[in-house]
Amino acid sequence: MKYLKALILVTFAVLLIYAAADLPFRGDPDNRMHDERSMTNTPVAGNYYIQEAYHDAHTPNIVTVVLGDYRSIDTFGEQVVIYTAGIITLLVLRRTRRRSS
Amino acid sequence: MRSQFDSPIIVLGARLLTPYIMVFGLYVIFHGHYSPGGGFQGGTLLAAAVLLIRVATGRRVSRLQIQEFATTPLAVIGVIIYFATGFAVMITGGYFLDYGQLPIPGMDPVWLRYTGILIIEVGIGLAVMAILVMIFDNMVKGEDYA
Amino acid sequence: MLDFFFGHYAYWFSIILFSIGMYGMLFKKTLIKKIIGLSILQSSVILFFVSVASKVDATVPVYDYNIPVENVANYMNPLPHTLMLTAIVVGVATLGVAFTLLIAIYNRYQTLDEQELIERIHD
């Protein structure tokens, strides 16, 4: 069992190294994700955010604009997720208390 | 927490540090438009300020700051602030969370977006603070019970 | 070859962190150590995304009047930063849920060791 786990670990590490060898260099401005148009000739989201964020919301911090305006429904989902996590802690531990009393 | 030893140095240090951490958390929330920051980070700092008192002084003193039953309503208020902002746009004829049509008279759509982002950041900060404190309280309570 | 190695250095560090986290999850016997491994693995993914977002000679994605916004190469890509910002907070919340479940397990079975836990469940 232990050898199987070690085999899984080494296989996964080798797979990740093989995958990382094809990635562009760190900080390369010609990276695919920083291009103006993507491979299928559609506009790339990151460029639009950089160019139009201040014009759209008058907020200099681009990350805040993406978080609060462009992707606000996503952020709402994240907030519901952490709210659910808090409620889960309440429910799990309250159930323990009721059983032992 | 079961073990409570009254150490004046620890209580004094926590009392000294807590207001500054809290003010810095509020600064991070409200200055998030112009510098790195926002609701998530500021809420975590506010929770750190509350948890510092809870860790340092135990349950008896920290009850004076934020009571344990008050965290769940605060989290609900935070989520509702966010949802109400989106819903207020929707009932005035816009899309959900499209702040350009918030029902505040006399403002450009651009500045309405600015205001809308500020409102939801406050909601996020409140919810994150309340939920982190809630997780800590429930874990302490469940551990006591073992 | 050397250029290839140093050009990808952030990815090598991410892979090392990922392997450490996976080692903790696979080999450690205590459930708390497994969760610490899970947390290390998550931070490796976060560091990988943040390192992908960087550009050489670019500044942080906060708009500055002196730096023109038309040339995209002046600013880093803000999208991975946003995604990881929410991922960190959700990671903390899910870590709280994991520890809550561990507390519930400990309250019921009085152990967190993997083998002992399986034996006590079967009893």
CSV table of C-alpha atoms in Angstrom, one decimal:
chain,number,residue,atom,x,y,z
A,1,MET,CA,0.0,0.0,0.0
A,2,LYS,CA,2.8,2.3,0.9
A,3,TYR,CA,4.6,1.7,-2.4
A,4,LEU,CA,1.4,2.3,-4.3
A,5,LYS,CA,1.1,5.7,-2.6
A,6,ALA,CA,4.7,6.5,-3.4
A,7,LEU,CA,4.1,5.5,-7.0
A,8,ILE,CA,1.0,7.8,-7.2
A,9,LEU,CA,3.0,10.7,-5.7
A,10,VAL,CA,5.9,10.3,-8.1
A,11,THR,CA,3.7,9.8,-11.1
A,12,PHE,CA,1.7,13.0,-10.3
A,13,ALA,CA,4.9,15.0,-9.8
A,14,VAL,CA,6.4,13.8,-13.1
A,15,LEU,CA,3.1,14.5,-14.9
A,16,LEU,CA,3.1,18.1,-13.5
A,17,ILE,CA,6.7,18.7,-14.5
A,18,TYR,CA,5.9,17.4,-18.0
A,19,ALA,CA,2.9,19.8,-18.2
A,20,ALA,CA,4.9,22.7,-16.8
A,21,ALA,CA,7.6,22.3,-19.5
A,22,ASP,CA,5.1,23.4,-22.1
A,23,LEU,CA,4.1,26.6,-20.3
A,24,PRO,CA,5.5,30.0,-21.3
A,25,PHE,CA,8.2,31.5,-19.2
A,26,ARG,CA,7.2,33.4,-16.1
A,27,GLY,CA,6.5,37.0,-16.8
A,28,ASP,CA,6.6,36.6,-20.6
A,29,PRO,CA,4.5,39.4,-22.1
A,30,ASP,CA,3.8,37.3,-25.2
A,31,ASN,CA,1.9,34.8,-23.1
A,32,ARG,CA,-1.2,33.5,-24.7
A,33,MET,CA,-3.4,34.8,-21.9
A,34,HIS,CA,-2.1,38.4,-22.3
A,35,ASP,CA,-2.9,38.6,-26.0
A,36,GLU,CA,-5.3,41.1,-27.5
A,37,ARG,CA,-7.2,38.3,-29.3
A,38,SER,CA,-7.4,34.7,-28.4
A,39,MET,CA,-6.7,31.7,-30.6
A,40,THR,CA,-10.3,31.6,-31.8
A,41,ASN,CA,-10.2,35.4,-32.5
A,42,THR,CA,-12.4,36.4,-29.6
A,43,PRO,CA,-11.5,39.3,-27.3
A,44,VAL,CA,-9.6,38.4,-24.1
A,45,ALA,CA,-11.1,39.4,-20.8
A,46,GLY,CA,-8.0,40.5,-19.0
A,47,ASN,CA,-7.2,43.2,-21.7
A,48,TYR,CA,-10.7,44.5,-21.6
A,49,TYR,CA,-10.6,44.9,-17.9
A,50,ILE,CA,-7.3,46.8,-17.9
A,51,GLN,CA,-8.3,49.2,-20.7
A,52,GLU,CA,-11.9,49.9,-19.7
A,53,ALA,CA,-12.1,49.5,-15.9
A,54,TYR,CA,-11.4,53.1,-15.0
A,55,HIS,CA,-13.6,54.4,-17.8
A,56,ASP,CA,-16.5,52.2,-16.6
A,57,ALA,CA,-16.5,52.6,-12.9
A,58,HIS,CA,-14.1,55.5,-12.0
A,59,THR,CA,-12.3,53.2,-9.6
A,60,PRO,CA,-8.5,53.0,-10.0
A,61,ASN,CA,-8.1,49.5,-8.5
A,62,ILE,CA,-8.9,47.2,-11.4
A,63,VAL,CA,-9.1,44.1,-9.1
A,64,THR,CA,-11.9,45.7,-7.1
A,65,VAL,CA,-13.8,46.6,-10.3
A,66,VAL,CA,-13.5,43.0,-11.6
A,67,LEU,CA,-14.5,41.6,-8.2
A,68,GLY,CA,-17.4,44.0,-7.5
A,69,ASP,CA,-18.8,44.9,-10.9
A,70,TYR,CA,-17.9,42.6,-13.8
A,71,ARG,CA,-17.9,39.4,-11.8
A,72,SER,CA,-20.3,40.5,-9.1
A,73,ILE,CA,-22.6,37.5,-9.4
A,74,ASP,CA,-19.5,35.2,-8.9
A,75,THR,CA,-18.6,37.2,-5.8
A,76,PHE,CA,-22.2,36.8,-4.5
A,77,GLY,CA,-21.8,33.0,-5.0
A,78,GLU,CA,-18.6,33.1,-3.0
A,79,GLN,CA,-20.2,35.0,-0.2
A,80,VAL,CA,-23.1,32.5,-0.1
A,81,VAL,CA,-20.4,29.7,0.1
A,82,ILE,CA,-18.7,31.1,3.1
A,83,TYR,CA,-22.0,31.8,4.7
A,84,THR,CA,-23.0,28.2,4.2
A,85,ALA,CA,-19.6,27.1,5.7
A,86,GLY,CA,-20.4,29.2,8.8
A,87,ILE,CA,-23.9,27.7,9.1
A,88,ILE,CA,-22.4,24.2,8.7
A,89,THR,CA,-20.2,24.7,11.7
A,90,LEU,CA,-23.2,25.9,13.7
A,91,LEU,CA,-25.3,22.9,12.7
A,92,VAL,CA,-22.7,20.1,13.1
A,93,LEU,CA,-21.6,21.2,16.6
A,94,ARG,CA,-25.0,22.1,17.9
A,95,ARG,CA,-26.2,18.5,17.0
A,96,THR,CA,-23.3,17.1,19.1
A,97,ARG,CA,-24.4,19.2,22.0
A,98,ARG,CA,-28.0,18.1,21.9
A,99,ARG,CA,-27.1,14.4,21.8
A,100,SER,CA,-24.8,14.4,24.9
A,101,SER,CA,-27.3,16.4,27.1
B,1,MET,CA,-12.0,27.6,26.3
B,2,ARG,CA,-11.5,25.7,29.6
B,3,SER,CA,-8.2,27.2,30.8
B,4,GLN,CA,-8.4,30.8,31.6
B,5,PHE,CA,-5.5,32.4,33.4
B,6,ASP,CA,-5.7,36.1,34.0
B,7,SER,CA,-2.4,37.4,32.8
B,8,PRO,CA,-2.4,41.2,32.9
B,9,ILE,CA,0.3,41.5,30.3
B,10,ILE,CA,-1.5,39.6,27.7
B,11,VAL,CA,-4.8,41.4,28.3
B,12,LEU,CA,-3.0,44.7,28.2
B,13,GLY,CA,-1.2,43.9,24.9
B,14,ALA,CA,-4.5,42.7,23.3
B,15,ARG,CA,-6.3,45.8,24.5
B,16,LEU,CA,-3.6,48.0,23.1
B,17,LEU,CA,-3.5,46.3,19.7
B,18,THR,CA,-7.1,45.7,19.0
B,19,PRO,CA,-8.3,49.2,18.2
B,20,TYR,CA,-5.5,49.8,15.7
B,21,ILE,CA,-6.1,46.5,13.9
B,22,MET,CA,-9.8,47.4,13.7
B,23,VAL,CA,-9.1,50.8,12.3
B,24,PHE,CA,-6.7,49.3,9.8
B,25,GLY,CA,-9.4,46.8,8.8
B,26,LEU,CA,-11.9,49.7,8.2
B,27,TYR,CA,-9.3,51.6,6.2
B,28,VAL,CA,-8.6,48.5,4.0
B,29,ILE,CA,-12.4,48.2,3.3
B,30,PHE,CA,-13.1,51.8,2.5
B,31,HIS,CA,-9.8,52.6,0.8
B,32,GLY,CA,-10.1,49.5,-1.4
B,33,HIS,CA,-11.0,51.6,-4.4
B,34,TYR,CA,-7.6,53.3,-4.5
B,35,SER,CA,-5.2,50.8,-3.1
B,36,PRO,CA,-5.0,47.1,-2.7
B,37,GLY,CA,-7.8,46.1,-0.4
B,38,GLY,CA,-11.4,45.4,-0.3
B,39,GLY,CA,-14.1,43.6,1.6
B,40,PHE,CA,-12.5,40.2,1.9
B,41,GLN,CA,-9.2,41.5,3.3
B,42,GLY,CA,-10.7,44.1,5.5
B,43,GLY,CA,-13.3,41.6,6.9
B,44,THR,CA,-10.5,39.2,7.8
B,45,LEU,CA,-8.6,42.0,9.6
B,46,LEU,CA,-11.7,42.9,11.6
B,47,ALA,CA,-12.2,39.3,12.5
B,48,ALA,CA,-8.5,39.2,13.6
B,49,ALA,CA,-9.2,42.1,15.9
B,50,VAL,CA,-12.2,40.4,17.5
B,51,LEU,CA,-10.5,37.0,17.7
B,52,LEU,CA,-7.5,38.5,19.5
B,53,ILE,CA,-9.6,39.6,22.4
B,54,ARG,CA,-11.3,36.2,22.4
B,55,VAL,CA,-8.0,34.3,22.5
B,56,ALA,CA,-6.4,36.6,25.1
B,57,THR,CA,-9.2,37.0,27.6
B,58,GLY,CA,-11.5,34.1,27.3
B,59,ARG,CA,-15.3,33.9,27.1
B,60,ARG,CA,-16.2,36.0,30.1
B,61,VAL,CA,-14.6,39.3,29.0
B,62,SER,CA,-15.1,38.8,25.2
B,63,ARG,CA,-18.9,38.5,25.9
B,64,LEU,CA,-18.7,42.3,26.4
B,65,GLN,CA,-17.4,42.9,22.9
B,66,ILE,CA,-19.5,40.8,20.5
B,67,GLN,CA,-21.8,38.2,22.0
B,68,GLU,CA,-21.8,34.8,20.5
B,69,PHE,CA,-25.4,34.8,19.4
B,70,ALA,CA,-24.9,38.1,17.5
B,71,THR,CA,-22.6,36.7,14.8
B,72,THR,CA,-25.3,34.8,12.8
B,73,PRO,CA,-27.5,37.9,12.4
B,74,LEU,CA,-24.5,40.0,11.3
B,75,ALA,CA,-23.6,37.4,8.7
B,76,VAL,CA,-27.2,37.4,7.4
B,77,ILE,CA,-27.1,41.2,7.3
B,78,GLY,CA,-23.9,41.1,5.2
B,79,VAL,CA,-25.4,38.7,2.7
B,80,ILE,CA,-28.7,40.7,2.6
B,81,ILE,CA,-26.8,44.0,1.9
B,82,TYR,CA,-25.2,42.4,-1.1
B,83,PHE,CA,-28.4,40.8,-2.4
B,84,ALA,CA,-30.6,43.9,-1.8
B,85,THR,CA,-28.2,46.0,-3.8
B,86,GLY,CA,-28.7,43.7,-6.8
B,87,PHE,CA,-32.4,43.4,-6.2
B,88,ALA,CA,-32.9,47.2,-5.9
B,89,VAL,CA,-31.4,47.5,-9.4
B,90,MET,CA,-33.7,44.7,-10.6
B,91,ILE,CA,-36.9,46.3,-9.4
B,92,THR,CA,-36.1,49.6,-11.1
B,93,GLY,CA,-35.8,47.9,-14.5
B,94,GLY,CA,-32.1,46.9,-14.8
B,95,TYR,CA,-30.3,43.6,-14.7
B,96,PHE,CA,-29.4,41.9,-11.5
B,97,LEU,CA,-26.3,43.7,-9.9
B,98,ASP,CA,-26.0,46.1,-12.8
B,99,TYR,CA,-25.2,49.1,-10.7
B,100,GLY,CA,-25.6,51.7,-13.5
B,101,GLN,CA,-29.3,51.9,-12.6
B,102,LEU,CA,-29.3,52.1,-8.8
B,103,PRO,CA,-32.2,54.2,-7.5
B,104,ILE,CA,-30.1,57.0,-6.2
B,105,PRO,CA,-31.2,60.3,-7.8
B,106,GLY,CA,-28.7,62.8,-9.2
B,107,MET,CA,-25.7,60.7,-10.0
B,108,ASP,CA,-24.1,59.6,-13.2
B,109,PRO,CA,-24.1,55.9,-14.0
B,110,VAL,CA,-20.4,55.9,-13.6
B,111,TRP,CA,-20.5,57.2,-10.1
B,112,LEU,CA,-23.4,54.9,-9.4
B,113,ARG,CA,-21.1,52.0,-10.2
B,114,TYR,CA,-18.5,53.5,-7.8
B,115,THR,CA,-21.1,53.7,-5.1
B,116,GLY,CA,-22.5,50.2,-5.8
B,117,ILE,CA,-19.0,48.6,-5.5
B,118,LEU,CA,-18.5,50.4,-2.1
B,119,ILE,CA,-21.9,49.2,-0.8
B,120,ILE,CA,-21.2,45.6,-1.7
B,121,GLU,CA,-17.7,45.7,-0.2
B,122,VAL,CA,-19.2,46.8,3.1
B,123,GLY,CA,-21.6,43.8,2.9
B,124,ILE,CA,-18.7,41.4,2.1
B,125,GLY,CA,-16.6,42.8,5.0
B,126,LEU,CA,-19.4,42.4,7.5
B,127,ALA,CA,-20.3,38.9,6.4
B,128,VAL,CA,-16.6,37.7,6.4
B,129,MET,CA,-16.0,39.1,9.8
B,130,ALA,CA,-19.1,37.6,11.3
B,131,ILE,CA,-18.5,34.2,9.7
B,132,LEU,CA,-14.9,33.9,10.8
B,133,VAL,CA,-15.9,34.8,14.4
B,134,MET,CA,-18.8,32.3,14.1
B,135,ILE,CA,-16.5,29.5,13.0
B,136,PHE,CA,-14.1,30.2,15.9
B,137,ASP,CA,-16.9,30.3,18.5
B,138,ASN,CA,-18.5,27.1,17.3
B,139,MET,CA,-15.2,25.3,17.3
B,140,VAL,CA,-14.4,26.4,20.8
B,141,LYS,CA,-17.9,25.4,22.0
B,142,GLY,CA,-17.7,22.0,20.3
B,143,GLU,CA,-14.2,21.3,21.8
B,144,ASP,CA,-15.4,22.2,25.3
B,145,TYR,CA,-18.0,19.5,25.0
B,146,ALA,CA,-15.7,16.6,24.3
C,1,MET,CA,18.7,24.3,-21.0
C,2,LEU,CA,19.6,26.7,-18.2
C,3,ASP,CA,17.4,29.3,-19.7
C,4,PHE,CA,14.5,26.8,-19.8
C,5,PHE,CA,15.1,25.9,-16.1
C,6,PHE,CA,15.3,29.5,-14.8
C,7,GLY,CA,12.4,30.7,-17.0
C,8,HIS,CA,10.0,28.3,-15.3
C,9,TYR,CA,11.3,28.6,-11.8
C,10,ALA,CA,8.0,29.7,-10.3
C,11,TYR,CA,6.3,26.6,-11.7
C,12,TRP,CA,9.0,24.3,-10.1
C,13,PHE,CA,8.4,25.9,-6.7
C,14,SER,CA,4.6,25.3,-7.2
C,15,ILE,CA,5.2,21.7,-8.1
C,16,ILE,CA,7.4,21.2,-5.0
C,17,LEU,CA,4.7,22.7,-2.8
C,18,PHE,CA,2.1,20.5,-4.5
C,19,SER,CA,4.2,17.4,-3.9
C,20,ILE,CA,4.7,18.3,-0.2
C,21,GLY,CA,1.0,18.8,0.2
C,22,MET,CA,0.2,15.5,-1.5
C,23,TYR,CA,2.8,13.7,0.5
C,24,GLY,CA,1.1,15.0,3.7
C,25,MET,CA,-2.3,13.9,2.5
C,26,LEU,CA,-1.2,10.4,1.4
C,27,PHE,CA,1.4,9.3,4.0
C,28,LYS,CA,0.4,11.0,7.3
C,29,LYS,CA,-1.7,9.0,9.7
C,30,THR,CA,-3.4,11.7,11.6
C,31,LEU,CA,-6.4,13.5,10.1
C,32,ILE,CA,-5.2,16.9,11.2
C,33,LYS,CA,-1.9,16.5,9.4
C,34,LYS,CA,-3.8,15.4,6.3
C,35,ILE,CA,-5.8,18.7,6.5
C,36,ILE,CA,-2.6,20.7,6.9
C,37,GLY,CA,-1.3,18.9,3.7
C,38,LEU,CA,-4.6,19.9,1.9
C,39,SER,CA,-4.0,23.5,2.9
C,40,ILE,CA,-0.4,23.4,1.6
C,41,LEU,CA,-1.7,22.0,-1.7
C,42,GLN,CA,-4.3,24.7,-2.0
C,43,SER,CA,-1.7,27.4,-1.4
C,44,SER,CA,0.5,25.9,-4.1
C,45,VAL,CA,-2.4,26.3,-6.6
C,46,ILE,CA,-2.9,29.9,-5.5
C,47,LEU,CA,0.8,30.7,-5.9
C,48,PHE,CA,0.7,29.1,-9.4
C,49,PHE,CA,-2.2,31.3,-10.6
C,50,VAL,CA,-0.6,34.4,-9.2
C,51,SER,CA,2.7,33.7,-10.8
C,52,VAL,CA,1.0,33.1,-14.2
C,53,ALA,CA,-0.6,36.6,-14.0
C,54,SER,CA,2.7,38.4,-13.9
C,55,LYS,CA,4.4,40.3,-16.8
C,56,VAL,CA,8.0,41.6,-16.9
C,57,ASP,CA,8.2,45.3,-16.4
C,58,ALA,CA,4.5,45.6,-15.5
C,59,THR,CA,3.0,47.2,-12.4
C,60,VAL,CA,0.2,46.1,-10.1
C,61,PRO,CA,-3.3,46.4,-11.5
C,62,VAL,CA,-4.1,49.8,-9.9
C,63,TYR,CA,-4.7,52.5,-12.4
C,64,ASP,CA,-2.0,55.3,-12.3
C,65,TYR,CA,-2.4,58.6,-14.3
C,66,ASN,CA,1.2,58.5,-15.3
C,67,ILE,CA,1.1,55.0,-16.9
C,68,PRO,CA,-1.1,54.8,-20.0
C,69,VAL,CA,-3.7,52.2,-19.9
C,70,GLU,CA,-3.9,51.7,-23.7
C,71,ASN,CA,-0.7,49.6,-23.7
C,72,VAL,CA,-1.8,46.5,-21.9
C,73,ALA,CA,1.8,45.4,-21.2
C,74,ASN,CA,2.0,48.1,-18.5
C,75,TYR,CA,-0.3,46.3,-16.1
C,76,MET,CA,-0.5,42.8,-14.8
C,77,ASN,CA,-3.5,40.6,-15.7
C,78,PRO,CA,-6.1,41.3,-13.0
C,79,LEU,CA,-8.3,38.3,-13.6
C,80,PRO,CA,-6.1,35.6,-11.7
C,81,HIS,CA,-5.7,38.0,-8.8
C,82,THR,CA,-9.4,38.4,-8.5
C,83,LEU,CA,-10.1,34.6,-8.7
C,84,MET,CA,-7.4,33.8,-6.1
C,85,LEU,CA,-8.6,36.6,-3.8
C,86,THR,CA,-12.0,34.8,-3.5
C,87,ALA,CA,-10.3,31.4,-3.4
C,88,ILE,CA,-8.3,32.3,-0.3
C,89,VAL,CA,-11.3,33.3,1.7
C,90,VAL,CA,-13.3,30.3,0.6
C,91,GLY,CA,-10.3,28.1,1.5
C,92,VAL,CA,-10.3,29.5,5.0
C,93,ALA,CA,-14.0,28.9,5.4
C,94,THR,CA,-13.7,25.3,4.1
C,95,LEU,CA,-10.8,24.8,6.4
C,96,GLY,CA,-13.1,25.8,9.3
C,97,VAL,CA,-15.7,23.2,8.1
C,98,ALA,CA,-13.0,20.5,7.9
C,99,PHE,CA,-11.9,21.2,11.5
C,100,THR,CA,-15.5,21.2,12.6
C,101,LEU,CA,-16.0,17.8,11.2
C,102,LEU,CA,-12.8,16.7,12.9
C,103,ILE,CA,-14.1,18.0,16.2
C,104,ALA,CA,-17.3,16.1,15.6
C,105,ILE,CA,-15.4,12.9,14.8
C,106,TYR,CA,-13.2,13.3,17.9
C,107,ASN,CA,-16.3,13.9,20.1
C,108,ARG,CA,-17.8,10.6,19.0
C,109,TYR,CA,-14.8,8.3,18.6
C,110,GLN,CA,-12.1,9.9,20.9
C,111,THR,CA,-9.4,9.5,18.3
C,112,LEU,CA,-8.1,11.1,15.1
C,113,ASP,CA,-5.7,8.3,14.0
C,114,GLU,CA,-6.7,6.7,10.7
C,115,GLN,CA,-6.2,3.1,11.7
C,116,GLU,CA,-7.8,3.4,15.1
C,117,LEU,CA,-10.7,5.3,13.6
C,118,ILE,CA,-11.4,2.5,11.1
C,119,GLU,CA,-11.3,-0.1,13.8
C,120,ARG,CA,-13.6,1.9,16.1
C,121,ILE,CA,-16.1,2.5,13.3
C,122,HIS,CA,-16.2,-1.3,12.6
C,123,ASP,CA,-16.7,-2.2,16.3
